[in-house]
Structures are given as C-alpha cells and as structure tokens.
Short mmCIF file of C-alpha atoms in Angstrom, two decimals:
data_model
loop_
_atom_site.label_atom_id
_atom_site.label_comp_id
_atom_site.label_asym_id
_atom_site.label_seq_id
_atom_site.Cartn_x
_atom_site.Cartn_y
_atom_site.Cartn_z
CA MET A 1 -74.00 59.43 75.59
CA PRO A 2 -70.99 61.31 77.40
CA ARG A 3 -70.07 60.29 80.64
CA LEU A 4 -67.35 60.18 82.74
CA VAL A 5 -65.30 57.39 85.71
CA VAL A 6 -64.45 59.51 88.87
CA ALA A 7 -61.70 57.32 90.75
CA ALA A 8 -58.46 58.24 92.74
CA PRO A 9 -55.56 55.94 94.09
CA SER A 10 -57.28 55.63 97.44
CA SER A 11 -60.97 56.39 99.48
CA GLY A 12 -60.11 60.02 100.98
CA SER A 13 -58.24 61.14 97.99
CA GLY A 14 -61.24 64.23 97.47
CA LYS A 15 -63.73 61.61 94.63
CA THR A 16 -66.68 62.92 96.26
CA THR A 17 -65.62 66.62 96.39
CA VAL A 18 -64.75 66.45 92.53
CA ALA A 19 -67.65 64.05 91.50
CA THR A 20 -70.45 66.10 93.48
CA GLY A 21 -68.89 69.57 92.45
CA LEU A 22 -68.69 67.88 88.86
CA MET A 23 -72.93 67.25 88.96
CA ALA A 24 -73.49 70.98 90.21
CA ALA A 25 -71.64 72.41 88.13
CA PHE A 26 -72.25 70.65 85.13
CA ALA A 27 -76.09 71.18 85.64
CA GLU A 28 -76.06 74.49 86.53
CA ARG A 29 -74.90 74.89 82.99
CA GLY A 30 -78.27 73.44 81.88
CA LEU A 31 -76.88 70.02 80.89
CA ALA A 32 -79.25 66.86 82.58
CA VAL A 33 -76.43 65.06 84.43
CA SER A 34 -77.26 60.99 85.58
CA PRO A 35 -75.30 60.56 88.70
CA HIS A 36 -74.07 56.71 89.84
CA LYS A 37 -72.13 55.51 92.48
CA ALA A 38 -69.82 52.14 92.15
CA GLY A 39 -70.23 50.00 94.95
CA PRO A 40 -73.16 49.04 97.29
CA ASP A 41 -72.60 52.85 98.90
CA TYR A 42 -76.42 54.44 100.17
CA ILE A 43 -75.09 58.09 101.48
CA ASP A 44 -72.99 59.63 98.61
CA PRO A 45 -76.20 59.35 96.20
CA GLY A 46 -78.62 61.11 97.95
CA TYR A 47 -75.65 64.46 97.43
CA HIS A 48 -75.69 63.98 93.91
CA ALA A 49 -79.81 63.92 93.55
CA LEU A 50 -78.63 67.44 95.38
CA ALA A 51 -76.25 67.89 93.19
CA THR A 52 -78.95 67.28 89.68
CA GLY A 53 -81.82 66.91 90.70
CA ARG A 54 -81.87 62.99 89.87
CA PRO A 55 -82.18 60.04 91.32
CA GLY A 56 -78.40 58.54 92.65
CA ARG A 57 -77.91 55.13 90.87
CA ASN A 58 -75.51 52.60 91.79
CA LEU A 59 -73.89 50.24 90.26
CA ASP A 60 -72.04 47.05 91.94
CA ALA A 61 -71.00 44.28 89.70
CA PHE A 62 -70.56 42.32 93.72
CA MET A 63 -74.35 42.96 94.40
CA CYS A 64 -75.76 43.06 90.69
CA GLY A 65 -73.51 41.18 88.37
CA PRO A 66 -71.30 42.61 85.65
CA GLU A 67 -73.82 41.63 82.68
CA LEU A 68 -75.44 44.11 84.79
CA ILE A 69 -73.94 47.03 85.23
CA ALA A 70 -74.19 48.91 81.55
CA PRO A 71 -77.55 48.15 81.22
CA MET A 72 -78.82 49.70 84.66
CA PHE A 73 -76.08 52.61 83.66
CA ALA A 74 -78.29 52.89 80.53
CA HIS A 75 -82.06 53.11 81.46
CA GLY A 76 -80.65 55.75 84.88
CA ALA A 77 -78.75 57.83 82.50
CA ALA A 78 -82.17 57.91 79.55
CA GLY A 79 -82.42 61.08 78.29
CA CYS A 80 -79.75 63.27 79.56
CA ASP A 81 -76.88 65.04 78.32
CA LEU A 82 -73.47 63.71 80.43
CA ALA A 83 -73.78 61.30 82.85
CA VAL A 84 -70.98 61.41 85.98
CA VAL A 85 -70.37 57.55 87.69
CA GLU A 86 -68.18 58.75 91.37
CA GLY A 87 -65.84 55.39 91.99
CA VAL A 88 -65.08 53.19 95.15
CA MET A 89 -62.19 53.06 96.64
CA GLY A 90 -59.09 52.82 94.98
CA LEU A 91 -59.31 52.75 91.47
CA TYR A 92 -58.10 49.26 91.34
CA ASP A 93 -60.24 48.80 94.58
CA GLY A 94 -63.10 46.09 94.54
CA ALA A 95 -64.05 42.96 96.96
CA ALA A 96 -61.99 41.15 99.03
CA GLY A 97 -59.94 38.41 97.28
CA ARG A 98 -62.03 38.29 93.56
CA GLY A 99 -59.80 40.80 91.99
CA GLU A 100 -60.94 43.20 89.78
CA LEU A 101 -64.49 42.63 90.73
CA ALA A 102 -66.83 45.70 92.09
CA SER A 103 -64.23 48.12 91.70
CA THR A 104 -64.11 51.15 89.75
CA ALA A 105 -61.86 50.17 87.46
CA GLN A 106 -64.42 47.61 86.42
CA VAL A 107 -66.69 49.53 86.63
CA ALA A 108 -65.44 51.59 84.31
CA LYS A 109 -64.34 48.82 81.46
CA LEU A 110 -67.39 47.48 81.16
CA LEU A 111 -69.16 51.41 80.61
CA ARG A 112 -66.19 51.65 78.25
CA ALA A 113 -65.75 55.15 80.35
CA PRO A 114 -62.98 57.60 80.48
CA VAL A 115 -61.81 57.80 83.80
CA VAL A 116 -60.83 61.16 85.82
CA LEU A 117 -57.74 60.28 88.00
CA VAL A 118 -58.80 62.28 91.09
CA VAL A 119 -54.88 62.82 93.62
CA ASP A 120 -54.34 63.87 96.99
CA ALA A 121 -51.24 65.87 96.01
CA SER A 122 -50.94 67.45 99.13
CA SER A 123 -47.47 66.02 100.12
CA GLN A 124 -45.84 65.51 96.59
CA SER A 125 -44.06 67.46 93.51
CA ARG A 126 -42.85 65.44 90.92
CA SER A 127 -43.81 61.90 92.35
CA VAL A 128 -46.86 62.17 91.00
CA ALA A 129 -46.17 61.72 87.83
CA ALA A 130 -45.27 58.31 88.69
CA LEU A 131 -47.71 57.33 91.29
CA VAL A 132 -50.58 58.57 87.40
CA HIS A 133 -48.05 56.82 85.50
CA GLY A 134 -48.76 53.27 87.24
CA PHE A 135 -52.12 53.73 87.71
CA ALA A 136 -52.16 54.52 83.84
CA SER A 137 -50.34 51.38 83.06
CA PHE A 138 -51.56 49.15 85.18
CA ASP A 139 -54.46 47.84 83.36
CA PRO A 140 -53.96 48.67 79.25
CA GLN A 141 -57.40 47.96 79.44
CA VAL A 142 -58.37 50.69 81.46
CA ARG A 143 -58.25 54.71 79.86
CA LEU A 144 -56.72 56.86 82.03
CA GLY A 145 -58.46 60.44 79.96
CA GLY A 146 -56.40 62.91 83.34
CA VAL A 147 -55.46 64.12 86.16
CA ILE A 148 -57.68 66.23 88.85
CA LEU A 149 -54.57 67.60 91.41
CA ASN A 150 -56.98 68.35 94.96
CA LYS A 151 -55.03 70.07 98.30
CA VAL A 152 -53.12 71.87 95.82
CA GLY A 153 -50.67 74.18 98.00
CA SER A 154 -49.55 77.67 96.67
CA ASP A 155 -48.75 78.39 92.39
CA ARG A 156 -45.15 76.83 93.71
CA HIS A 157 -46.84 73.77 93.84
CA GLU A 158 -49.00 73.52 91.04
CA VAL A 159 -45.98 74.48 88.17
CA MET A 160 -44.07 71.36 89.89
CA LEU A 161 -47.08 69.41 89.31
CA ARG A 162 -48.24 70.18 86.34
CA GLU A 163 -44.49 69.80 85.22
CA ALA A 164 -43.78 66.08 86.59
CA LEU A 165 -47.33 65.69 85.11
CA GLU A 166 -46.40 67.45 81.26
CA GLU A 167 -43.76 64.42 81.76
CA ALA A 168 -46.03 61.79 82.20
CA GLY A 169 -47.94 62.99 79.10
CA MET A 170 -50.63 63.00 81.54
CA PRO A 171 -53.53 66.43 80.74
CA VAL A 172 -54.14 67.98 84.25
CA LEU A 173 -57.72 69.58 83.98
CA GLY A 174 -57.38 70.79 86.99
CA VAL A 175 -56.62 71.99 90.14
CA LEU A 176 -58.01 72.80 93.76
CA ARG A 177 -56.12 74.09 96.15
CA ARG A 178 -55.66 72.78 99.79
CA ALA A 179 -58.39 74.95 101.58
CA PRO A 180 -60.38 74.95 104.50
CA GLN A 181 -63.43 71.47 104.13
CA VAL A 182 -66.62 72.24 103.10
CA ALA A 183 -69.42 71.11 105.78
CA THR A 184 -69.67 68.01 104.68
CA PRO A 185 -69.92 66.65 108.22
CA SER A 186 -69.73 62.40 109.27
CA ARG A 187 -70.08 60.08 112.63
CA HIS A 188 -70.12 56.30 112.18
CA LEU A 189 -71.13 54.80 109.22
CA GLY A 190 -69.62 57.42 107.14
CA LEU A 191 -71.24 61.85 105.97
CA VAL A 192 -74.78 62.05 107.14
CA PRO A 193 -77.24 61.89 105.32
CA VAL A 194 -79.06 64.67 103.19
CA ALA A 195 -82.14 63.85 104.82
CA GLU A 196 -80.32 64.84 108.21
CA ARG A 197 -79.18 67.74 106.66
CA HIS A 198 -81.07 68.81 103.58
CA ALA A 199 -80.66 72.79 103.93
CA ASP A 200 -77.52 72.89 104.43
CA ALA A 201 -76.48 69.91 102.61
CA LEU A 202 -77.83 72.24 99.38
CA ALA A 203 -75.55 75.24 100.56
CA ALA A 204 -72.55 72.27 100.69
CA VAL A 205 -73.23 71.00 97.30
CA ALA A 206 -73.35 74.81 96.03
CA ALA A 207 -70.33 75.15 97.57
CA LEU A 208 -68.32 71.68 95.15
CA ALA A 209 -69.62 73.03 92.63
CA GLU A 210 -68.03 76.94 93.12
CA GLN A 211 -64.69 74.61 93.96
CA VAL A 212 -64.90 72.97 91.46
CA ARG A 213 -66.04 75.49 88.87
CA ALA A 214 -63.50 77.78 90.16
CA GLY A 215 -59.97 75.04 89.66
CA CYS A 216 -61.56 72.21 86.30
CA ASP A 217 -61.62 73.28 82.70
CA LEU A 218 -65.60 71.38 82.52
CA ASP A 219 -65.11 72.19 78.40
CA ALA A 220 -61.92 69.47 78.22
CA LEU A 221 -63.95 66.96 80.48
CA MET A 222 -66.98 67.32 78.73
CA ALA A 223 -64.85 66.88 75.54
CA LEU A 224 -62.74 64.13 77.46
CA ALA A 225 -66.35 62.29 77.82
CA ARG A 226 -67.10 62.67 74.53
CA THR A 227 -64.67 60.04 73.74
CA ALA A 228 -67.04 57.02 75.70
CA PRO A 229 -67.78 55.60 72.56
CA PRO A 230 -72.02 54.18 72.26
CA LEU A 231 -72.85 51.54 74.35
CA SER A 232 -74.32 48.48 72.24
CA CYS A 233 -76.51 47.20 75.33
CA GLU A 234 -80.24 47.84 76.37
CA PRO A 235 -81.84 49.57 79.02
CA TRP A 236 -82.48 47.26 81.78
CA SER A 237 -85.75 47.69 82.21
CA PRO A 238 -88.02 46.97 85.95
CA ALA A 239 -90.32 45.13 84.11
CA GLY A 240 -87.50 42.77 82.15
CA LEU A 241 -86.33 39.59 83.44
CA ASP A 242 -83.21 38.99 85.27
CA VAL A 243 -79.99 37.67 83.38
CA ARG A 244 -79.76 34.74 85.73
CA SER A 245 -82.77 33.49 84.34
CA GLY A 246 -81.10 33.40 81.26
CA GLN A 247 -83.33 35.57 78.95
CA SER A 248 -81.47 38.63 78.08
CA GLY A 249 -82.25 41.06 81.07
CA THR A 250 -83.84 44.04 79.50
CA SER A 251 -86.51 45.67 78.18
CA GLY A 252 -88.39 43.79 76.40
CA SER A 253 -88.27 40.23 77.99
CA ARG A 254 -90.90 40.24 79.96
CA GLN A 255 -94.48 41.85 80.36
CA ARG A 256 -95.31 44.31 82.72
CA PRO A 257 -97.33 42.58 85.17
CA ASP A 258 -100.96 43.60 85.24
CA PRO A 259 -102.21 44.18 88.39
CA ALA A 260 -105.73 42.75 87.43
CA SER A 261 -104.45 39.61 86.96
CA PRO A 262 -105.68 36.60 89.01
CA ALA A 263 -102.21 37.99 91.74
CA PHE A 264 -103.32 40.77 92.17
CA GLU A 265 -107.37 40.25 91.42
CA ALA A 266 -110.11 40.60 94.53
CA ARG A 267 -111.55 38.05 94.99
CA GLY A 268 -114.96 37.49 98.09
CA PRO A 269 -114.82 34.87 100.10
CA GLY A 270 -114.91 31.52 98.48
CA GLN A 271 -114.08 33.36 94.83
CA PRO A 272 -111.63 31.25 92.83
CA PRO A 273 -109.29 33.11 90.62
CA GLY A 274 -110.67 34.90 87.38
CA SER A 275 -114.32 35.05 88.92
CA GLY A 276 -115.29 37.74 87.51
CA ALA A 277 -114.80 40.02 90.27
CA ALA A 278 -113.91 43.79 90.73
CA PRO A 279 -110.20 44.21 91.30
CA TYR A 280 -109.61 46.25 94.03
CA GLY A 281 -106.87 47.35 92.24
CA ARG A 282 -102.65 48.23 93.28
CA PRO A 283 -101.78 47.30 96.67
CA VAL A 284 -100.39 49.79 98.84
CA VAL A 285 -96.55 49.56 99.45
CA ALA A 286 -95.81 51.60 102.20
CA VAL A 287 -92.02 52.10 102.17
CA ALA A 288 -89.99 54.07 105.40
CA GLY A 289 -88.50 57.51 104.82
CA GLY A 290 -87.49 60.29 106.95
CA ALA A 291 -84.13 60.94 108.31
CA ALA A 292 -84.13 57.61 110.26
CA PHE A 293 -84.57 55.62 107.33
CA THR A 294 -82.46 56.94 104.11
CA PHE A 295 -80.70 54.10 102.49
CA SER A 296 -82.88 52.34 99.44
CA TYR A 297 -81.91 51.59 95.52
CA ALA A 298 -84.00 53.94 92.96
CA GLU A 299 -84.61 50.16 91.50
CA HIS A 300 -86.72 48.64 94.49
CA ALA A 301 -89.39 51.31 94.21
CA GLU A 302 -89.68 50.96 90.06
CA LEU A 303 -89.42 47.36 90.53
CA LEU A 304 -92.40 47.50 93.20
CA GLN A 305 -94.34 49.28 90.72
CA ALA A 306 -93.96 46.86 87.87
CA ALA A 307 -94.59 44.53 89.34
CA GLY A 308 -98.25 46.38 90.58
CA ALA A 309 -97.70 47.74 93.92
CA GLU A 310 -98.87 51.49 94.53
CA VAL A 311 -95.76 52.77 96.48
CA VAL A 312 -96.01 55.19 99.58
CA THR A 313 -93.04 56.67 101.79
CA PHE A 314 -93.90 57.42 105.04
CA ASP A 315 -92.07 59.10 108.10
CA PRO A 316 -91.76 56.45 111.75
CA LEU A 317 -89.90 59.60 112.91
CA ARG A 318 -93.77 61.61 112.56
CA ASP A 319 -96.18 59.17 110.86
CA GLU A 320 -98.83 57.39 114.13
CA ALA A 321 -100.61 54.98 110.97
CA LEU A 322 -99.52 53.55 108.63
CA PRO A 323 -100.82 54.55 104.98
CA GLU A 324 -104.78 53.98 104.62
CA GLY A 325 -104.81 50.53 103.33
CA THR A 326 -101.13 49.45 103.16
CA GLY A 327 -100.58 45.86 101.84
CA GLY A 328 -96.66 45.45 102.61
CA LEU A 329 -94.27 47.14 104.33
CA VAL A 330 -90.57 47.71 103.57
CA ILE A 331 -88.38 49.08 105.78
CA GLY A 332 -84.63 49.93 104.68
CA GLY A 333 -81.32 51.08 106.14
CA GLY A 334 -80.64 53.78 107.51
CA PHE A 335 -79.49 55.12 111.12
CA PRO A 336 -82.38 54.30 113.81
CA GLU A 337 -79.25 54.23 116.65
CA VAL A 338 -79.24 58.26 116.42
CA TYR A 339 -83.18 58.73 116.06
CA ALA A 340 -84.07 55.78 119.14
CA PRO A 341 -85.46 58.53 121.64
CA GLU A 342 -87.60 59.40 118.82
CA LEU A 343 -88.68 56.44 117.08
CA SER A 344 -89.45 54.66 120.29
CA ALA A 345 -90.95 57.94 121.31
CA ASN A 346 -93.74 57.39 118.40
CA ALA A 347 -96.09 54.67 120.02
CA PRO A 348 -98.85 54.43 117.86
CA LEU A 349 -96.57 54.14 115.01
CA ARG A 350 -94.65 50.86 116.79
CA ALA A 351 -98.04 49.82 117.75
CA ALA A 352 -99.82 50.29 114.67
CA VAL A 353 -96.37 48.11 112.82
CA SER A 354 -97.03 45.22 115.64
CA ALA A 355 -100.35 44.69 114.73
CA PHE A 356 -100.02 44.75 110.65
CA ALA A 357 -96.83 42.06 111.23
CA ALA A 358 -99.10 39.93 114.09
CA ALA A 359 -102.10 39.47 111.69
CA GLY A 360 -99.58 38.11 108.63
CA GLY A 361 -99.06 42.04 106.88
CA PRO A 362 -95.96 41.06 104.67
CA VAL A 363 -92.89 42.87 105.78
CA ALA A 364 -89.32 42.92 104.26
CA ALA A 365 -86.80 44.69 106.48
CA GLU A 366 -82.64 45.25 105.95
CA CYS A 367 -80.35 46.37 108.45
CA ALA A 368 -82.14 48.77 110.60
CA GLY A 369 -85.91 47.94 110.08
CA LEU A 370 -84.11 44.56 111.62
CA LEU A 371 -83.23 47.38 114.71
CA TYR A 372 -86.80 48.60 114.24
CA LEU A 373 -88.99 45.62 114.77
CA ALA A 374 -86.77 44.16 117.82
CA ARG A 375 -88.23 44.64 120.85
CA SER A 376 -85.62 47.29 121.92
CA LEU A 377 -82.27 49.09 120.53
CA ASP A 378 -80.43 50.92 123.31
CA GLY A 379 -83.21 50.04 125.87
CA LYS A 380 -85.54 51.72 124.54
CA PRO A 381 -88.83 50.53 123.16
CA MET A 382 -89.11 49.38 119.09
CA CYS A 383 -91.52 47.34 117.74
CA GLY A 384 -91.74 44.56 119.17
CA VAL A 385 -92.54 41.85 116.19
CA LEU A 386 -88.90 40.32 116.83
CA ASP A 387 -87.46 38.33 119.71
CA ALA A 388 -84.57 40.67 119.65
CA ASP A 389 -82.35 43.00 121.01
CA ALA A 390 -80.41 45.53 119.77
CA ARG A 391 -77.62 47.94 120.67
CA MET A 392 -74.55 49.99 119.11
CA SER A 393 -71.69 47.39 119.55
CA GLU A 394 -67.78 49.37 118.71
CA ARG A 395 -67.09 46.96 116.24
CA LEU A 396 -68.00 47.80 112.42
CA THR A 397 -69.58 44.53 110.37
CA LEU A 398 -68.61 45.86 107.02
CA GLY A 399 -68.07 43.76 103.68
CA TYR A 400 -69.38 41.48 101.08
CA ARG A 401 -72.05 38.05 101.43
CA GLU A 402 -73.09 36.07 99.62
CA ALA A 403 -76.67 34.30 100.66
CA VAL A 404 -78.97 31.97 100.17
CA ALA A 405 -82.74 31.88 101.67
CA VAL A 406 -82.97 29.43 104.12
CA SER A 407 -86.87 29.78 104.83
CA ASP A 408 -90.02 30.90 102.95
CA SER A 409 -90.58 34.55 103.40
CA SER A 410 -92.92 36.99 101.97
CA LEU A 411 -89.83 38.02 100.51
CA ALA A 412 -88.28 35.29 98.93
CA ALA A 413 -88.58 31.55 98.31
CA ALA A 414 -86.15 29.14 100.44
CA GLY A 415 -82.85 28.87 98.51
CA THR A 416 -83.19 31.55 96.72
CA ARG A 417 -79.65 32.94 96.34
CA LEU A 418 -78.89 36.41 96.64
CA ARG A 419 -75.09 38.37 96.98
CA GLY A 420 -75.45 41.50 99.43
CA HIS A 421 -73.27 43.53 101.86
CA GLU A 422 -73.51 44.08 105.62
CA PHE A 423 -72.63 47.89 107.27
CA HIS A 424 -73.77 48.81 110.61
CA ARG A 425 -72.04 49.40 114.24
CA THR A 426 -74.68 47.17 115.98
CA VAL A 427 -75.63 43.78 117.32
CA VAL A 428 -79.01 42.21 117.97
CA GLU A 429 -79.11 39.61 120.51
CA PRO A 430 -80.23 36.86 118.69
CA GLY A 431 -78.68 37.11 115.63
CA ALA A 432 -80.87 34.79 114.36
CA GLY A 433 -84.25 32.90 114.88
CA ALA A 434 -85.62 29.86 114.93
CA ALA A 435 -86.55 29.90 111.22
CA PRO A 436 -83.65 32.14 110.23
CA ALA A 437 -83.65 34.91 106.51
CA TRP A 438 -80.19 33.82 105.85
CA GLY A 439 -77.48 31.48 105.51
CA PHE A 440 -74.65 33.34 104.42
CA THR A 441 -72.41 30.78 102.52
CA HIS A 442 -69.27 33.37 101.69
CA PRO A 443 -66.68 34.56 103.59
CA GLU A 444 -68.01 32.65 105.89
CA ARG A 445 -70.52 30.40 106.98
CA ARG A 446 -73.27 31.50 109.46
CA VAL A 447 -77.54 31.73 109.47
CA GLU A 448 -78.48 35.32 110.35
CA GLY A 449 -82.20 37.58 110.44
CA PHE A 450 -85.30 36.13 111.18
CA VAL A 451 -88.54 35.02 109.23
CA ARG A 452 -91.97 34.78 111.39
CA GLN A 453 -95.72 35.53 109.63
CA GLY A 454 -95.41 37.45 107.04
CA VAL A 455 -92.16 39.37 108.06
CA HIS A 456 -87.90 38.91 106.54
CA ALA A 457 -85.68 40.60 108.47
CA SER A 458 -81.87 40.62 108.63
CA TYR A 459 -78.75 42.89 108.41
CA LEU A 460 -78.32 42.06 104.88
CA HIS A 461 -78.90 44.95 101.68
CA THR A 462 -79.70 43.33 99.18
CA HIS A 463 -80.31 45.63 95.39
CA TRP A 464 -83.54 43.81 93.49
CA ALA A 465 -82.31 44.24 90.06
CA ALA A 466 -79.91 41.28 90.44
CA GLU A 467 -83.36 39.33 91.12
CA PRO A 468 -86.51 40.91 90.24
CA SER A 469 -88.52 37.20 91.97
CA VAL A 470 -88.22 39.38 95.46
CA ALA A 471 -90.56 42.53 94.63
CA ARG A 472 -92.81 40.49 92.16
CA ARG A 473 -93.11 37.71 94.97
CA PHE A 474 -92.94 41.28 97.71
CA ALA A 475 -96.27 43.26 95.63
CA GLN A 476 -98.01 39.70 95.04
CA ALA A 477 -98.09 39.25 99.37
CA ALA A 478 -99.31 42.67 99.93
CA ALA A 479 -101.99 42.26 97.51
CA ALA A 480 -102.67 39.15 98.62
CA ARG A 481 -103.11 40.34 102.01
CA THR A 482 -105.18 42.94 100.49
CA ALA A 483 -107.76 41.70 99.62
CA ALA A 484 -107.99 38.93 102.10
CA VAL A 485 -108.62 42.15 104.62
CA ARG A 486 -110.61 43.41 102.07
CA GLY A 487 -112.31 40.59 101.69
CA ALA A 488 -113.25 39.91 105.25
CA ALA A 489 -114.16 43.07 105.60
CA ALA A 490 -117.24 42.91 103.04
CA ALA A 491 -118.52 39.85 104.59
CA ARG A 492 -119.20 41.37 107.20
CA PRO A 493 -122.72 42.05 107.74
#
C-alpha cells in the first residue's frame, strides 16, 4: 500500500492544509485514497472524509496501543491506491512524559511510512536547512522523504529556501505561497466540524486541492509513497478479539457474534434461552448525529454491527422521537453548548430520552452526551437523566487519561481498564455520581462520570477498538432491552 505521513515541526505549520489538499488532489486523479489522522482528534477526519469520500480514521497509539496501529491502518486502507496520514502536533510530540508514545514519529515507524515535513518558512531562509536536518537526524528510524514549504513569500524567497535544502540533501516536494487562508473557521475547540458547514467545507476542500495541485509535485509524492515496504500484519477486524486478550486481535481471531444466539434471542415470559422462540432480529442501537453530535470513531459503529446490532443515526436537533425499536442509545461528543437553545427546544425528544433511560434502557454518553443528559446546560433544560448541571468554562480540559471502570454498567464491567482523552471547555456539577463511571489513575487520581440504571455517562472519550468487549456488552444490553420490551408487549392481552 503506497502511503505517506504528513508531519510538521509544530502545530500551526499547515499539516491539515497540506494533508487534506493532497487527499483531495489525488482523489481528483481517480485514486482511491484512504484518509487517516494520528492522535484522537475528531474534526480533521471530517474534512479528510470530504476530500476522499471515505471515512476518516484515527490512529492513536495511546488509546489503542502501538500494536493496533498497523492492523487498524490496514483495515481502513483495504482496497485503496494510496493512504495519507495527517500527523498530530510536532513530529516528535506525543503523550506527556511517555517519550515517543502517540507521536506522529511513532505512527510513521509502526507503518514503515516515509514522512513529508511541512515547514512554515515565512520567517526564515537558510535556517530552514538546519531545522530540517535536526528533524531528519533526531531519530534515524524515522525516514524523512522530503519537505513541503508553506507560506513562502516570493520567488526570491523560494530560491533561497531551495538552495539551503539542496545543500542539506533534502528534496523539496512542494512550495505553497503565502496567500489568504482558505475559509476554515475555528472556535473554542478547533475547526468548525464539517457537519455544521457542509457546503462551505466542500468549497474549502476544493480550494485546498487547488493550492496543493498548483504547488506540489504530485508525481514525486506518489513515487515517495510507493517506497513504503509491505506491512506484514493482518488487518484489524471488528469481529476479532483485541490484543489485550492475548489473541492476535486481527481478522479470524473470533467468530462474528450470531444475532440468533441466546444473547440476541427474543423469548417470551418464562422461556429459557434456546427454547426455540423466534428471534426478534438485530437490536437497534440509535447513535446521535447531526450538527450537535459530530464526534465518533468509525470503528465504533463497525464494532456494534459486528456484535449483532443495527446502527441507526438520529439528529437531536431535528428528530422528535428516537428511531423505532431503539434498544440502546449512544450519544457521543460534539458541541451541544453551541446548540443548547435548539436542543432544549426539542422537548419531545428530551422526554423520549428521559423515558428511555428511566425505563432502564442502555445509554452510553461521552462528553457532549453527558451534557445532553444533564438537568441543564448553560441554564437551558436538557434531558434531566442525571442529577447534574453543565455550563461553559473558560478553562480548557485537555489530555490523555488512564481509567478503570468503577461501577458495573451497560458499557463496561467494573474493573475494565481503558485509556481515553478529555477535550472540553465545560464543567458538570457534580462531576461524579454516587456510582461513578471511571476512576482515573493517570495523570491524576479522581472519580468521574455517572452510572445510573442502564446509563453510563462521562467526559472521557474512549476508542472501543482497544477493548471490543465494551461494544459487545452494550449490544447485548440493547438486545436484552429489546427482548424485554417486546416480550412484555406480547404478554399483554
């Protein structure tokens, strides 16, 4: 699989501009391009998906473990002509205090992929060679294949930069001139997601493709991508066991769960498993989407489907009822704080969510989902599932976390260990319920989140590929809820 990692010396150098532009430019050539993002970010992959027509996928070695990076890459890139991986922060920046863990450099090494370094050249000339030399020599196992110079001021400036890099023996694969920024508006947590500005985002991606096509040597970049050697791993499979179980974690390591098995079998009152009752079919797991809930990893839906569930998306801004037959509810991250008045105004759906939770329905809520389940958000009534109130905060909470499940829930058995990340500018008071969701063990020790009946709600974003048992557990809870509701309905005269 030809592949490139797009990195930079630091954030703000132009990685997203170049990576998204490259994806779109190669896709315009008729290539099937697989888009990837190092790290946990949800927003950039949305732009990658627009550029390529394929799901943007994250490669996070902290949350999923280094051993899953190549298999997950192979899963996402299957059948493609080229893969482009956008890095995170600076090339060698990773999890605080953990060396190279979760850095772009580590991902590049695990994928045996050449790195293209995007350099903001706006305030330097010959010094660019020293900068690039340092990055190229810092870790000999990282193969720096060339440079794309960003924010170059003039023809003369370009000549000086090229001469310096020629002395250093580093190929220049592209030059992007200093120009007005393509319209990619930002706010308190980064770029505005694609779902909130789809038409404008399409235009922005087309403009990025034009910039990259005009300034970069696409043939040379493709030739560099083809120097990546074959990967020896098997692709990750949502039907497979995870590596922490001691199995391979790749395709073929576990049979796909059978929706007709006892876990998914619909039975009448008093009927034991395997009694021959006709199955009700796959349980419906409703996943919140739309402009307010845009944060989700593609593998989560794949894992739920592999566990026997039917995944149906609904929009809490527009839909006044949960999808028909909902047996489980997933409310991921996003920006409910931006849409609090509109979410609050949808009283029928708030009541439906509240009733579903009160009846013991399984609910998995992360960050934005936590806010939506609270009594209020910035004074606006929300679903009232949790005895807590949420508000915006000036303080950014950001970073990786190591956590253990404190309470048994529809999502995780007590004692389940996961790694995740927090990323928000809101506060929920209180921060934990009588039965907390997680106990954080690193970087600080505290309890967080809420478990109440079937509800698991927390600020922690997790990647279920690291622990597929959570998806299976949740799908089984959804199936049990569906069987109970339909069994009760069948028993009524």
